[in-house]
Amino acid sequence: MIPNVLSIAGSDPSGGAGIQADLKTFSALGCYGMAALTALTAQNTKGVAAVHAVPPEFLYSQLQEIFVDINVGGRENRYGGHG
């Protein structure tokens, strides 16, 4: 059985960090990767220009929907985006 792993993190559109990097890592390790977004960023490999935090209620909704349907065997927590 393939392990289900959830990343709770921000998004990095350049792909070098955040959920994008987590999902790549999960796949390389043979895991089924899922993600709940905590923040959207405008960034590149040189730095972060802006951050838009996901409202806590929406983050909760993402997590609730995942956990009522899928058995999550592991998680990776990153930037919360809520101070």
Tab-separated table of C-alpha atoms in Angstrom:
chain	number	residue	atom	x	y	z
A	1	MET	CA	0.000	0.000	0.000
A	2	ILE	CA	1.260	3.482	-0.883
A	3	PRO	CA	1.493	5.819	2.148
A	4	ASN	CA	-0.620	8.987	2.061
A	5	VAL	CA	1.349	12.052	3.173
A	6	LEU	CA	-0.073	15.543	3.653
A	7	SER	CA	1.895	18.764	3.262
A	8	ILE	CA	0.476	21.733	5.178
A	9	ALA	CA	2.478	24.579	3.706
A	10	GLY	CA	2.664	27.629	1.515
A	11	SER	CA	2.978	27.600	-2.243
A	12	ASP	CA	6.213	28.457	-4.060
A	13	PRO	CA	5.492	29.160	-7.734
A	14	SER	CA	9.183	28.703	-8.588
A	15	GLY	CA	8.945	25.092	-7.357
A	16	GLY	CA	11.945	25.144	-5.053
A	17	ALA	CA	10.120	25.139	-1.717
A	18	GLY	CA	6.682	24.842	-0.172
A	19	ILE	CA	4.117	22.331	-1.291
A	20	GLN	CA	5.664	22.034	-4.737
A	21	ALA	CA	8.946	20.778	-3.268
A	22	ASP	CA	7.133	18.580	-0.744
A	23	LEU	CA	5.056	16.876	-3.436
A	24	LYS	CA	8.185	16.200	-5.513
A	25	THR	CA	9.870	14.667	-2.466
A	26	PHE	CA	6.841	12.550	-1.574
A	27	SER	CA	6.688	11.207	-5.120
A	28	ALA	CA	10.403	10.412	-5.165
A	29	LEU	CA	9.915	8.440	-1.929
A	30	GLY	CA	6.990	6.480	-3.368
A	31	CYS	CA	4.293	8.269	-1.363
A	32	TYR	CA	0.941	9.682	-2.432
A	33	GLY	CA	1.277	13.413	-1.750
A	34	MET	CA	-1.535	15.761	-0.795
A	35	ALA	CA	-1.464	19.442	0.092
A	36	ALA	CA	-3.376	21.991	2.142
A	37	LEU	CA	-2.319	25.542	1.343
A	38	THR	CA	-1.493	27.999	4.113
A	39	ALA	CA	-0.229	30.848	1.923
A	40	LEU	CA	0.221	31.917	-1.663
A	41	THR	CA	3.468	33.619	-2.528
A	42	ALA	CA	4.880	35.736	-5.312
A	43	GLN	CA	8.484	34.608	-5.401
A	44	ASN	CA	11.347	33.338	-7.465
A	45	THR	CA	14.708	31.763	-6.711
A	46	LYS	CA	16.031	35.107	-5.439
A	47	GLY	CA	13.366	35.932	-2.870
A	48	VAL	CA	9.779	36.443	-1.814
A	49	ALA	CA	8.034	39.557	-3.132
A	50	ALA	CA	4.612	39.068	-1.526
A	51	VAL	CA	2.631	36.672	0.652
A	52	HIS	CA	-1.128	36.187	0.762
A	53	ALA	CA	-2.191	34.107	3.768
A	54	VAL	CA	-5.064	31.688	3.291
A	55	PRO	CA	-7.895	32.512	5.720
A	56	PRO	CA	-7.802	30.112	8.705
A	57	GLU	CA	-11.397	29.008	8.065
A	58	PHE	CA	-10.479	27.912	4.545
A	59	LEU	CA	-7.379	26.061	5.748
A	60	TYR	CA	-9.585	24.262	8.272
A	61	SER	CA	-12.030	23.340	5.474
A	62	GLN	CA	-9.218	21.907	3.362
A	63	LEU	CA	-7.991	19.755	6.253
A	64	GLN	CA	-11.477	18.664	7.255
A	65	GLU	CA	-12.301	17.458	3.745
A	66	ILE	CA	-9.057	15.513	3.487
A	67	PHE	CA	-9.362	13.830	6.884
A	68	VAL	CA	-13.006	12.748	6.465
A	69	ASP	CA	-12.092	10.916	3.261
A	70	ILE	CA	-8.443	9.820	3.345
A	71	ASN	CA	-6.284	7.990	5.880
A	72	VAL	CA	-3.264	10.276	6.253
A	73	GLY	CA	-0.163	8.368	7.358
A	74	GLY	CA	2.175	11.349	7.704
A	75	ARG	CA	2.387	15.087	7.414
A	76	GLU	CA	4.868	17.885	6.775
A	77	ASN	CA	4.079	21.242	8.404
A	78	ARG	CA	5.650	24.416	7.109
A	79	TYR	CA	4.972	28.136	7.104
A	80	GLY	CA	1.586	28.794	8.661
A	81	GLY	CA	1.061	32.225	7.173
A	82	HIS	CA	-0.969	33.396	10.163
A	83	GLY	CA	1.694	35.064	12.283
